[in-house]
mmCIF file of C-alpha atoms in Angstrom:
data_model
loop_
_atom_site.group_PDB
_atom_site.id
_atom_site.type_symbol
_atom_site.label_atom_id
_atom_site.label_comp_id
_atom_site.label_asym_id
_atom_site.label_seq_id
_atom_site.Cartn_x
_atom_site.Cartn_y
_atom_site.Cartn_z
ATOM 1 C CA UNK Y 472 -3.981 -32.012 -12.217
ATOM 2 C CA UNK Y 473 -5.941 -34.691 -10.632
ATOM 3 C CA UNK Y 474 -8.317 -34.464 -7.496
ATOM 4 C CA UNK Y 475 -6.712 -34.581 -4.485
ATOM 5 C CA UNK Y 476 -8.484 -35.941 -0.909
ATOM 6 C CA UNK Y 477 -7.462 -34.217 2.392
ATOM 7 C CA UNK Y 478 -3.905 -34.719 3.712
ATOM 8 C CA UNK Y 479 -5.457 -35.579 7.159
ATOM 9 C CA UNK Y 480 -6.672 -39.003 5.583
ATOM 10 C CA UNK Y 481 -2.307 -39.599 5.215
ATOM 11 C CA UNK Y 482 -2.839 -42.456 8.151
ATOM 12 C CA UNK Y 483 -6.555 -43.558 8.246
ATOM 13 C CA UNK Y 484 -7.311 -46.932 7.016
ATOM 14 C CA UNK Y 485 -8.496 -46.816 3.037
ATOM 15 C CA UNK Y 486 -5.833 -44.160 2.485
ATOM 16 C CA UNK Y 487 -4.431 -46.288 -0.774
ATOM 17 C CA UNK Y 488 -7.968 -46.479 -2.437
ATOM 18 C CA UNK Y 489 -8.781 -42.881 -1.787
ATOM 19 C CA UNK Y 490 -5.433 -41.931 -3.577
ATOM 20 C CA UNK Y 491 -5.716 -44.543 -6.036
ATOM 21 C CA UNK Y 492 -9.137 -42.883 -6.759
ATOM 22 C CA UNK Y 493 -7.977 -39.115 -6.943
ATOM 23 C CA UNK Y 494 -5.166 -40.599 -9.719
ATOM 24 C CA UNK Y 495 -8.172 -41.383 -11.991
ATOM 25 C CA UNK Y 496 -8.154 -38.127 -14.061
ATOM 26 C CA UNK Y 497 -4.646 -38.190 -14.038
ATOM 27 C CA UNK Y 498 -4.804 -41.945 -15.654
ATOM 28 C CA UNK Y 499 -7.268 -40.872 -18.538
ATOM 29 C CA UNK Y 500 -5.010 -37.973 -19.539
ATOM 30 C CA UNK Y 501 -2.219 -40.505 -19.988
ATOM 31 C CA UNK Y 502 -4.406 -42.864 -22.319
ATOM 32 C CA UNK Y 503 -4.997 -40.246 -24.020
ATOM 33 C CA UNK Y 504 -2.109 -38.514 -24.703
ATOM 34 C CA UNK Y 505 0.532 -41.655 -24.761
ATOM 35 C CA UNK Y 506 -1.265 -44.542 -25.127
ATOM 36 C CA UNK Y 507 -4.231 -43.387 -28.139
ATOM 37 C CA UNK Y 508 -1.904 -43.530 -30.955
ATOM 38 C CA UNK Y 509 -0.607 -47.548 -29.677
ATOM 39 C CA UNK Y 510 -4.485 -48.781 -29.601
ATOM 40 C CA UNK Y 511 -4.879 -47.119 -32.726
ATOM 41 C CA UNK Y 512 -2.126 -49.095 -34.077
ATOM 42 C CA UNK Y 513 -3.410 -52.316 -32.102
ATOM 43 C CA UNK Y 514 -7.288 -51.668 -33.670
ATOM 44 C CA UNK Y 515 -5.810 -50.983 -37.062
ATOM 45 C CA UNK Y 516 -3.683 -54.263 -37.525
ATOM 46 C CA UNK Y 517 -6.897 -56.126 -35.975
ATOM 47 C CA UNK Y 518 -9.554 -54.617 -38.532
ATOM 48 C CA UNK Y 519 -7.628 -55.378 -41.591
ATOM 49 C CA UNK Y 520 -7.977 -59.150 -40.358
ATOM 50 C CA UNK Y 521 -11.784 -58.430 -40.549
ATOM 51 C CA UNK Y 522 -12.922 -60.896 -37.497
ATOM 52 C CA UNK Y 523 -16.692 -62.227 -38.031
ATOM 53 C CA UNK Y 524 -17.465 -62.058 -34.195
ATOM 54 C CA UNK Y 525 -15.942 -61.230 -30.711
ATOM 55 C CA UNK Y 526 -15.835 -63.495 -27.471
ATOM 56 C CA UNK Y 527 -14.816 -61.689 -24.356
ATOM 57 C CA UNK Y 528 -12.143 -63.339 -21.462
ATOM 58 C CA UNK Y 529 -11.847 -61.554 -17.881
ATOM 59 C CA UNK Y 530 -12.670 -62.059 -14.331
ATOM 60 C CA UNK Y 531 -13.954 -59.740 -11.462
ATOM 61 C CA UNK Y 532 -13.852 -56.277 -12.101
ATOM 62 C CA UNK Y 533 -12.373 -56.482 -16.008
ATOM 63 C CA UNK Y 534 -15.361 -59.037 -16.754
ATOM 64 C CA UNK Y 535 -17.447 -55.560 -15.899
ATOM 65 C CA UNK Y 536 -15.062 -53.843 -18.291
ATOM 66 C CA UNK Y 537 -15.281 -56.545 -20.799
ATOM 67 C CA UNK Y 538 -19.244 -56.501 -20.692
ATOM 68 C CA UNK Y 539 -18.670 -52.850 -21.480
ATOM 69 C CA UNK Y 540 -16.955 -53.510 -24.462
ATOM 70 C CA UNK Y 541 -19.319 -55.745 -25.430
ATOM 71 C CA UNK Y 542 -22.412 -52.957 -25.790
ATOM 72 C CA UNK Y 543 -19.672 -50.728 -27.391
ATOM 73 C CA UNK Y 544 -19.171 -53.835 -30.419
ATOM 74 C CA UNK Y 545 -22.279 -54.712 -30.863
ATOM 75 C CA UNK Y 546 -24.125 -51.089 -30.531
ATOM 76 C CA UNK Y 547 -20.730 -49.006 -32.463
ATOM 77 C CA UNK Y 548 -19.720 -51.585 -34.571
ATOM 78 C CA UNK Y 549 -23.083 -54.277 -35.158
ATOM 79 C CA UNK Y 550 -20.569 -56.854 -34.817
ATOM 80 C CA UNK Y 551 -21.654 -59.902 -32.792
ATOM 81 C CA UNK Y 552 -20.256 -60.349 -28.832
ATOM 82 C CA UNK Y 553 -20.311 -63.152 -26.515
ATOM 83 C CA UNK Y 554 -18.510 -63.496 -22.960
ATOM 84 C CA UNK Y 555 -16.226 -66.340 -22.815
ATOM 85 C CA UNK Y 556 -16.518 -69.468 -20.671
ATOM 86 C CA UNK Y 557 -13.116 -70.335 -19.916
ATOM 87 C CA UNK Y 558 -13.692 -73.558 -18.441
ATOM 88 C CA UNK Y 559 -15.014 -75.166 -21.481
ATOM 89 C CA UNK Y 560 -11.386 -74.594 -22.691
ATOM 90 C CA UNK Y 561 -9.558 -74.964 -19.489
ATOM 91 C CA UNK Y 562 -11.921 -77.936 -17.634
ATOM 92 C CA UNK Y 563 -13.415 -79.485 -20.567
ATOM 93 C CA UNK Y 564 -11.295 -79.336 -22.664
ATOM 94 C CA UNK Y 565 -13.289 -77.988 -25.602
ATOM 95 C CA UNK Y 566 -11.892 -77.300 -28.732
ATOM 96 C CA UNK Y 567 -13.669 -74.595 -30.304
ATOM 97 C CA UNK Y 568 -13.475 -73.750 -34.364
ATOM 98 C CA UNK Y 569 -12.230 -69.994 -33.597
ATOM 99 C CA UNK Y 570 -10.498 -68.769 -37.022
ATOM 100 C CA UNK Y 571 -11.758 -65.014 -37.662
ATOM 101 C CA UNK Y 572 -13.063 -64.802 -34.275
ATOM 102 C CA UNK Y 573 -10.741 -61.770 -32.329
ATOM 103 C CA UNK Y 574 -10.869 -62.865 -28.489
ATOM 104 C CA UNK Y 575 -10.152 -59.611 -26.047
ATOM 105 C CA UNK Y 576 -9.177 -60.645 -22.747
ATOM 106 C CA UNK Y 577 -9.369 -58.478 -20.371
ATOM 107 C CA UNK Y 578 -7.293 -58.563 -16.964
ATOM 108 C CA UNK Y 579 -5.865 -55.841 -14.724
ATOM 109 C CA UNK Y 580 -2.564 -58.029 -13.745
ATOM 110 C CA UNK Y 581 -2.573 -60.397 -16.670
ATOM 111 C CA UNK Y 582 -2.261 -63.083 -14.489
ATOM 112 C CA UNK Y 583 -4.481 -65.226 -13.707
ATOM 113 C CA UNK Y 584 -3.785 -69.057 -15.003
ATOM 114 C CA UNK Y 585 -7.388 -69.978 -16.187
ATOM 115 C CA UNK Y 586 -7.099 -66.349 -18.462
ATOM 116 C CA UNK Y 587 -3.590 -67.012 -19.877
ATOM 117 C CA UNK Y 588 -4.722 -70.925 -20.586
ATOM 118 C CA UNK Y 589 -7.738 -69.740 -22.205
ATOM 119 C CA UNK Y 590 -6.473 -67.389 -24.616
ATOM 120 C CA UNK Y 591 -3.288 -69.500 -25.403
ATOM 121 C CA UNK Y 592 -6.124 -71.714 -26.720
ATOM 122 C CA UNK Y 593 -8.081 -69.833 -28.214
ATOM 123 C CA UNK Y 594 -4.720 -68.391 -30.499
ATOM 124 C CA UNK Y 595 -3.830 -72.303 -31.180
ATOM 125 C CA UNK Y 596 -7.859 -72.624 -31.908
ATOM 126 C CA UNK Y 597 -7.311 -70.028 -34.871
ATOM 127 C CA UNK Y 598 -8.413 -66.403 -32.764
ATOM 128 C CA UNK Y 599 -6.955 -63.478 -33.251
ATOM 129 C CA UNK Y 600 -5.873 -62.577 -29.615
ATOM 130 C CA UNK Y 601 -5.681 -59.653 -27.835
ATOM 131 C CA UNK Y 602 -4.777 -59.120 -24.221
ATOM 132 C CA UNK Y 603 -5.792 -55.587 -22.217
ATOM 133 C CA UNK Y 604 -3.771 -55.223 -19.034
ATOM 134 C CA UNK Y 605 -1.988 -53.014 -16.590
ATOM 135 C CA UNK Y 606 1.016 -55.201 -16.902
ATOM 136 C CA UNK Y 607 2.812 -55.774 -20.340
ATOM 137 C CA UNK Y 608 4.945 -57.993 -19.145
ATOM 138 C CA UNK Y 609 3.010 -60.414 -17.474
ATOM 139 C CA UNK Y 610 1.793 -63.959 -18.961
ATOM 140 C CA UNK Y 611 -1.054 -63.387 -20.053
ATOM 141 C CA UNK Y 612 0.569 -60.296 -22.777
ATOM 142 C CA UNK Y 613 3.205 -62.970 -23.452
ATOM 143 C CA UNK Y 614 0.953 -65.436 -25.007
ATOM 144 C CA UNK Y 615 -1.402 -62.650 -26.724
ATOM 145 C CA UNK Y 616 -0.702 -61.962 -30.473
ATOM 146 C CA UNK Y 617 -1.830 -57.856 -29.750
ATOM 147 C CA UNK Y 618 -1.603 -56.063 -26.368
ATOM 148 C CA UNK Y 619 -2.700 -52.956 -24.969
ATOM 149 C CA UNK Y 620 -1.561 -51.287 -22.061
ATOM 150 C CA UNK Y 621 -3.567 -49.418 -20.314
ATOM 151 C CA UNK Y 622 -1.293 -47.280 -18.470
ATOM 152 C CA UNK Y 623 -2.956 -46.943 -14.809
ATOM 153 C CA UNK Y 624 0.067 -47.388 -13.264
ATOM 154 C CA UNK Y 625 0.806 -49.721 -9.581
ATOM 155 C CA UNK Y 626 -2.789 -50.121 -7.915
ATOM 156 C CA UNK Y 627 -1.837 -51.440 -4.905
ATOM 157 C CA UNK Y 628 -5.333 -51.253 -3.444
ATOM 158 C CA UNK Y 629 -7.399 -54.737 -3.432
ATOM 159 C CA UNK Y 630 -10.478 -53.112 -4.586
ATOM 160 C CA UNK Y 631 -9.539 -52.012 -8.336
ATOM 161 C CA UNK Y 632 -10.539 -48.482 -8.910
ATOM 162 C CA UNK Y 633 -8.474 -46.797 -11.478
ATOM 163 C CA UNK Y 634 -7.578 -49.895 -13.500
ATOM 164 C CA UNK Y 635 -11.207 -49.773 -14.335
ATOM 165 C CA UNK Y 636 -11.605 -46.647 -15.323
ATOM 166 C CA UNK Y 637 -8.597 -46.854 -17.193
ATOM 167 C CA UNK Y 638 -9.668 -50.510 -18.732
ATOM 168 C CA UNK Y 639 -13.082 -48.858 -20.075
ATOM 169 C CA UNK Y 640 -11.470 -45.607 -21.725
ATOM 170 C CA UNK Y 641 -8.750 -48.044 -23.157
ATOM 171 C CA UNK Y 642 -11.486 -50.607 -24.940
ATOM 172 C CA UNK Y 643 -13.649 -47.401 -26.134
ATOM 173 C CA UNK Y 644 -11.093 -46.058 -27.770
ATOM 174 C CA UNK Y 645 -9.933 -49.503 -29.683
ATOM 175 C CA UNK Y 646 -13.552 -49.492 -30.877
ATOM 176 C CA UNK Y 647 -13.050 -46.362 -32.277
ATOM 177 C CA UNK Y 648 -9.839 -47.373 -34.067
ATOM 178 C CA UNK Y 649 -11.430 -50.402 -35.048
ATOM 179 C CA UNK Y 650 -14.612 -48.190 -37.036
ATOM 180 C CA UNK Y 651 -11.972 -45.767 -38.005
ATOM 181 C CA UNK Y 652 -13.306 -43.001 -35.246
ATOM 182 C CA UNK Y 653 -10.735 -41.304 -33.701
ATOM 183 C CA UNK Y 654 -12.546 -41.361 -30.311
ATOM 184 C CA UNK Y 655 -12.560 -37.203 -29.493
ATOM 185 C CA UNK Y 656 -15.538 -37.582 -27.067
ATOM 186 C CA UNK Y 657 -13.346 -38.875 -24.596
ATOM 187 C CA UNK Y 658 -11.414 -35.863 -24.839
ATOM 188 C CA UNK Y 659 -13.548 -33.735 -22.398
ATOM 189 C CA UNK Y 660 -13.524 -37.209 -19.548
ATOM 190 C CA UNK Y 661 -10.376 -36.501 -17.335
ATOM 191 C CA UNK Y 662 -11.387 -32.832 -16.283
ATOM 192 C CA UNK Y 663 -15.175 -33.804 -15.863
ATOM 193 C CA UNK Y 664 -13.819 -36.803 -13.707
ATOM 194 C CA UNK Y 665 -11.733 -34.406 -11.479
ATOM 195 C CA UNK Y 666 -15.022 -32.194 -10.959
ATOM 196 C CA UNK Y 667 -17.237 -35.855 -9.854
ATOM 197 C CA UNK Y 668 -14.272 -36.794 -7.295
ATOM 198 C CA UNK Y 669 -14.014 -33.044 -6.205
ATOM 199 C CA UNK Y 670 -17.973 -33.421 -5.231
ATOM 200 C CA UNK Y 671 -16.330 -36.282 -2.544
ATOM 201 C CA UNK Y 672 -18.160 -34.709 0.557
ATOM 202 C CA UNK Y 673 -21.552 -35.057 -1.416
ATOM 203 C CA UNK Y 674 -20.905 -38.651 -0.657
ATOM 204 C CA UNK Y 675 -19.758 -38.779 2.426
ATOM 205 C CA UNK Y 676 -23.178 -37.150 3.533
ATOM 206 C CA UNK Y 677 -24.794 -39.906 2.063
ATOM 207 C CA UNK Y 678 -22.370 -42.780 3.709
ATOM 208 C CA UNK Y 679 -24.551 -42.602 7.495
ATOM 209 C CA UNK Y 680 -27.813 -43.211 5.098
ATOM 210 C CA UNK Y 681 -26.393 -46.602 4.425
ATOM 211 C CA UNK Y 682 -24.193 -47.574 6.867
ATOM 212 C CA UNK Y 683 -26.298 -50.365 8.052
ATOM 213 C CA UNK Y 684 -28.010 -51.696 4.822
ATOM 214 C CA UNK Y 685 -28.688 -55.055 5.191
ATOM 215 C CA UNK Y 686 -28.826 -55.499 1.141
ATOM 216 C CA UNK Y 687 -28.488 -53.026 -1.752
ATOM 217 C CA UNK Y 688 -30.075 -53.411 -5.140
ATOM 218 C CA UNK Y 689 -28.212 -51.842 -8.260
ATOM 219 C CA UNK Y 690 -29.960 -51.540 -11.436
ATOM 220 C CA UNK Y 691 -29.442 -49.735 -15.239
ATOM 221 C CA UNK Y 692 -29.692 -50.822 -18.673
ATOM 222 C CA UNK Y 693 -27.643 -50.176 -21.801
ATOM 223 C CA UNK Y 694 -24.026 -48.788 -21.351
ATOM 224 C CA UNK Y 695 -24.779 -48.253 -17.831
ATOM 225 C CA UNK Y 696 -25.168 -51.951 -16.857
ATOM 226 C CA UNK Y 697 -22.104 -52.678 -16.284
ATOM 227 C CA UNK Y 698 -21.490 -49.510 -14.520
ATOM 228 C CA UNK Y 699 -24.448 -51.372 -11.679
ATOM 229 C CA UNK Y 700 -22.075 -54.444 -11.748
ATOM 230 C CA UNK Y 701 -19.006 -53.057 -11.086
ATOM 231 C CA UNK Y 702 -20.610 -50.648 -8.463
ATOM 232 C CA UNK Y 703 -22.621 -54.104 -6.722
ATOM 233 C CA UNK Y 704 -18.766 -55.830 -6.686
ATOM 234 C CA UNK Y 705 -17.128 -52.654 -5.306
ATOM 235 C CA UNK Y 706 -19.643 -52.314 -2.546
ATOM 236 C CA UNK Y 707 -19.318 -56.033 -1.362
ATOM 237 C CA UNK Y 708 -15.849 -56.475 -1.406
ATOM 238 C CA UNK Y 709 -15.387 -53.370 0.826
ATOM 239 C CA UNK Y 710 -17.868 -52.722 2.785
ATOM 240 C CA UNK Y 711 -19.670 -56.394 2.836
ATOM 241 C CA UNK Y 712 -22.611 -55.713 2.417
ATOM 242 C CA UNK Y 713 -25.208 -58.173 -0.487
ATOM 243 C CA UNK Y 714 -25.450 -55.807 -3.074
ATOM 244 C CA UNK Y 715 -27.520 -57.264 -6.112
ATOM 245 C CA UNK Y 716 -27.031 -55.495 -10.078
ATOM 246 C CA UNK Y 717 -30.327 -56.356 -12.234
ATOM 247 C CA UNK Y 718 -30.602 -54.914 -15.911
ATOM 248 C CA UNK Y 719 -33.686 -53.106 -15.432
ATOM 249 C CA UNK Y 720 -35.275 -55.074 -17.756
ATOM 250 C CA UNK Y 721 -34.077 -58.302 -15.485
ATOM 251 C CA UNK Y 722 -35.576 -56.244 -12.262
ATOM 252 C CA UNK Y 723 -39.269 -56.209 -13.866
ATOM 253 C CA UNK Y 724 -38.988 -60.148 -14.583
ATOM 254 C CA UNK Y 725 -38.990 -61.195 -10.800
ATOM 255 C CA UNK Y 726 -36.394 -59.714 -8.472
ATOM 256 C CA UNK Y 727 -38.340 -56.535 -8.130
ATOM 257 C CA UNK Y 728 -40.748 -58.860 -5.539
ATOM 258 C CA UNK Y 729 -38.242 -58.156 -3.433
ATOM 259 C CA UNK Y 730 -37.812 -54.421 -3.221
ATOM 260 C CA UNK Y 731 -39.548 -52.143 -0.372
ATOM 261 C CA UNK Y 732 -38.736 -49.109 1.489
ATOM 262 C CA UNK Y 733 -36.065 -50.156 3.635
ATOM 263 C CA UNK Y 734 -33.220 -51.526 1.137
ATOM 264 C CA UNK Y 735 -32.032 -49.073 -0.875
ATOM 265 C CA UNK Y 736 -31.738 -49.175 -4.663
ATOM 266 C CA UNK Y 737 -29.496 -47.509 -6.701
ATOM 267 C CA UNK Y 738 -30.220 -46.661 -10.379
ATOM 268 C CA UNK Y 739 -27.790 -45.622 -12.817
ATOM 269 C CA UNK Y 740 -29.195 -43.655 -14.872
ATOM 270 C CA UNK Y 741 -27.470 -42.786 -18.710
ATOM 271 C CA UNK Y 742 -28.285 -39.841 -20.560
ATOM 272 C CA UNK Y 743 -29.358 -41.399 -23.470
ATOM 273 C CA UNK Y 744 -31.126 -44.684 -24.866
ATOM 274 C CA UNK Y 745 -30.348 -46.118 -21.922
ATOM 275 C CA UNK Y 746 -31.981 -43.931 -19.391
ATOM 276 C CA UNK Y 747 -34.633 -44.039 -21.190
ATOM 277 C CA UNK Y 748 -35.193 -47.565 -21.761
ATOM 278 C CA UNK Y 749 -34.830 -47.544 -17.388
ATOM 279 C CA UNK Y 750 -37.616 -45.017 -17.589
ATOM 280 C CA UNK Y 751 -40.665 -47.582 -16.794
ATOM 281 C CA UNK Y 752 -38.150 -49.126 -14.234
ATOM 282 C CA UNK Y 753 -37.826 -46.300 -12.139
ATOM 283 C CA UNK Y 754 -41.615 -45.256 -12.372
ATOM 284 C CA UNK Y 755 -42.443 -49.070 -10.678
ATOM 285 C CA UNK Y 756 -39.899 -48.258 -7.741
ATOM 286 C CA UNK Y 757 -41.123 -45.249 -6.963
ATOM 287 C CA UNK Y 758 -44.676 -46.480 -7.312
ATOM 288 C CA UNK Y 759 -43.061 -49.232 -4.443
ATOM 289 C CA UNK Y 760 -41.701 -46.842 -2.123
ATOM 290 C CA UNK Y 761 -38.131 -47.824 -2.567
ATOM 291 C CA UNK Y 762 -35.871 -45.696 -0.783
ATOM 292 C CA UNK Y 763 -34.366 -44.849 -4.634
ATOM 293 C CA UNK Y 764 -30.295 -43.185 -4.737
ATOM 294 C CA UNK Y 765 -30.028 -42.421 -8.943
ATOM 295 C CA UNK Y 766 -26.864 -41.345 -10.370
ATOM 296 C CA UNK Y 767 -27.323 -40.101 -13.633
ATOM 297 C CA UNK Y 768 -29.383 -36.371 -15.312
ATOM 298 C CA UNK Y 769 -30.180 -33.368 -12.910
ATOM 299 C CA UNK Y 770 -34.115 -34.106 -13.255
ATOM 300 C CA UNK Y 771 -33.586 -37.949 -12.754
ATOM 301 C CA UNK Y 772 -32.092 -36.978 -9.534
ATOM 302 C CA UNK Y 773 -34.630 -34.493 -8.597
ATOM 303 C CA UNK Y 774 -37.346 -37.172 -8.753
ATOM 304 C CA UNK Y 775 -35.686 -39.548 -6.638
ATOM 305 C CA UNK Y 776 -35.258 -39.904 -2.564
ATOM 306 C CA UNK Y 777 -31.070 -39.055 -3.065
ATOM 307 C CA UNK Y 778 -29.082 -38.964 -5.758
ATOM 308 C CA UNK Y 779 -25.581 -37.406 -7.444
ATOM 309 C CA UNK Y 780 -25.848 -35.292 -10.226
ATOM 310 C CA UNK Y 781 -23.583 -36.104 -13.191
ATOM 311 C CA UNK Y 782 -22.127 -33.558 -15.626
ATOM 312 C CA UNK Y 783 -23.432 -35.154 -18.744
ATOM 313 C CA UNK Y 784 -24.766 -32.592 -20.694
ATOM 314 C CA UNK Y 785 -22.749 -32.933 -23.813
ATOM 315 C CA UNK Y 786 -21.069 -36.192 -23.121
ATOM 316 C CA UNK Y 787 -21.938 -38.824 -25.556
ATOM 317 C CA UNK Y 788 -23.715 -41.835 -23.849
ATOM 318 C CA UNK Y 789 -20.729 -44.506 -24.784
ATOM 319 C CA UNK Y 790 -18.264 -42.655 -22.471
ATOM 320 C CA UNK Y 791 -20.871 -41.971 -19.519
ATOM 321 C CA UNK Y 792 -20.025 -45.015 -17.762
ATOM 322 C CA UNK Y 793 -16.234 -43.809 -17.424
ATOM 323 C CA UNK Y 794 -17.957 -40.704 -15.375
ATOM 324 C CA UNK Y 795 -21.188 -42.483 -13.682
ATOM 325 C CA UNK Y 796 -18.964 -44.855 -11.456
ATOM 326 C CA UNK Y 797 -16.446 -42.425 -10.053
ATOM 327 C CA UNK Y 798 -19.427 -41.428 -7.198
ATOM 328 C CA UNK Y 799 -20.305 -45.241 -6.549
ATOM 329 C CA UNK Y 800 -16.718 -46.107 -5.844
ATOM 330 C CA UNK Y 801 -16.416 -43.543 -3.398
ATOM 331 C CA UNK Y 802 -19.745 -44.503 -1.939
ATOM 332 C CA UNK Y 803 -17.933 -47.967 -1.586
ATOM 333 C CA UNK Y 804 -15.318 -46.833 0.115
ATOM 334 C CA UNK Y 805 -17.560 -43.990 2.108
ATOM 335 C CA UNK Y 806 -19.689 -46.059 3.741
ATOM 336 C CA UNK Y 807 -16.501 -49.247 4.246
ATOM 337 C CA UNK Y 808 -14.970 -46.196 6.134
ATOM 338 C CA UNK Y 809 -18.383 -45.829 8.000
ATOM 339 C CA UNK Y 810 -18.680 -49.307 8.874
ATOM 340 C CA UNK Y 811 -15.484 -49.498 10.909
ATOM 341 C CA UNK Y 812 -13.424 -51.320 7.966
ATOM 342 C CA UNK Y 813 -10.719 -50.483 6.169
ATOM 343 C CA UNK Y 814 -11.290 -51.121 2.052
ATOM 344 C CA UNK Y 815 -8.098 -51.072 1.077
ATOM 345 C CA UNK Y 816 -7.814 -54.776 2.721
ATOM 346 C CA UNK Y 817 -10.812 -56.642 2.621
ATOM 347 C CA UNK Y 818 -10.909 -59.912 4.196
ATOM 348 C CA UNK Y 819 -10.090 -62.706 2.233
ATOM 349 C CA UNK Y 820 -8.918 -61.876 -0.791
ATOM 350 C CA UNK Y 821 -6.027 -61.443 -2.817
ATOM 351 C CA UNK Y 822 -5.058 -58.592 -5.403
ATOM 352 C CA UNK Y 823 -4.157 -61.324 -7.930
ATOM 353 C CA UNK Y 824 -6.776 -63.982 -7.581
ATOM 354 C CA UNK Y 825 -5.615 -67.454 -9.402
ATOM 355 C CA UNK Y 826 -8.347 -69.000 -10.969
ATOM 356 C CA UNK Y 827 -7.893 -72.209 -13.132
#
């Protein structure tokens, strides 16, 4: 049963990304009980071609999902990643050497030219091809040797909420098929995901602390950096508002100049390697004063100026990031809804957007 959001909210503006939200645990019980045994397939049929490395295709919010993939090869498997630049294909030209190489490309609608024209190159370059979308029908499927589906059903939102979530639990569990794993620590995700979106009102406390932020920072390292992207991309696209994502290890190496007590920072914080490696990160904004919101370990919380607890005792570190941004989209769409704007529309853009 997935979370459900008050029936008052039926008419208020960002009623489609609330309820596209509360369908997120629902959406992770489908992958896993319909659409495991296909990626299995899909991983199996890819690892008996043995590829020698990995580039990575997607745009937006599936280039976050596609960086998470990237930490799950290279950390789960050892086996070399790189994120595509399409327009060495698709403006240059370029004609890469890509036998043994598997290219993933990532995209919720499949349908984006410059993503389609990429990968059709890359399969004529030699790649082994594989397309993850919401749409097995569209293009970019079509010219893909492999597909997966990941099952999240219409999102008819603009900001993409549970084709992410979907996208990530989709990719880890091809990387298990692909090291033979058979991915069980995702089984425990979709009721742990009803119990963060339950906590919604924990966030809506929260949404009057940064209603009028001028500029957020977002920060993590390991399997929760792209967690900080995709939470920077969901909070300017709704709500407006400049929200910067630095590794942590990035932050120390400049950018952390600019933090003080008046823009908020937001730390996501992975049980694990990860968390610690932020460790020393989150010791120098303290020791600035930053108005610090973590969301990650009880005691990480604790030590902060706000935070939002995440059930992750128990929960391997890999599948964290399917958990940690469930609260930072509905801060997104919290403090939108504060702001006078409605996120299931923001201004200028376009659910599919047609690069080239």
């Amino acid at each position: 049963m997935s979370a459900t959001f008050p029936a008052e909210e039926g008419e208020r503006p960002g009623r489609i990304m609330s309820g596209e939200m509360a369908e997120q645990p629902e959406v992770l019980r489908r992958i896993l009980d319909r659409g495991a045994p296909e990626i299995r397939a899909v991983a199996a049929e890819i690892a008996a071609k043995n590829p020698r490395f990995v580039l990575l295709a997607a745009r937006g919010t599936s280039d976050n999902a596609a960086l998470y993939a990237k930490y799950l090869l290279e950390i789960r498997l050892g086996l070399p990643c790189g994120l595509a630049s399409m327009s060495t294909t698709t403006a240059y030209g370029a004609e890469p050497d890509l036998r043994d190489v598997l290219v993933i490309t990532v995209s919720q609608s499949g349908g984006s030219p410059d993503l389609v024209a990429s990968t059709r190159a890359a399969r004529e370059a030699g790649a082994i091809t594989l397309a993850v979308t919401n749409n097995p029908d569209s293009p970019l499927a079509a010219v893909s040797e492999h597909h997966i589906d990941i099952l999240a059903g219409p999102e008819k939102a603009l900001p993409a909420t549970k084709t992410y979530t979907a996208s990530l639990l989709s990719l880890y569990l091809f990387v298990e098929g692909l090291r033979g794993g058979d991915g069980a620590a995702a089984a425990i995700l979709p009721e742990l995901a009803e119990a963060v979106l339950a906590r919604k009102d924990e966030i809506k406390g929260l949404a009057s602390r940064y209603r009028f932020a001028e500029r957020m920072v977002i920060t993590s390292r390991g399997y929760g950096y792209p967690t900080a992207k995709e939470a920077a991309l969901k909070l300017m696209e709704t709500s407006y508002i400049p929200a910067l994502s630095y590794s942590g290890a990035d932050l120390l190496h400049g950018p952390l100049a600019m933090v003080d007590n008046i823009s908020p920072v937001i730390a996501v914080v992975t049980d694990g390697r990860g968390g610690e490696a932020l460790q020393p990160v989150l010791d120098r904004l303290r020791g600035r004063g930053a108005d610090l919101f973590v969301v990650g370990p009880k005691a990480q919380v604790e030590a902060a100026s706000a935070g939002f607890v995440l059930p992750t005792a128990g929960v391997a570190e890999e599948v964290q990031p399917i958990l940690e941004i469930l609260p930072l989209q509905l801060l997104a769409y919290e403090v939108t809804i504060a702001r006078g704007q409605d996120p299931d529309a923001p201004r200028a853009l376009a659910k599919v957007t047609e690069t080239r």
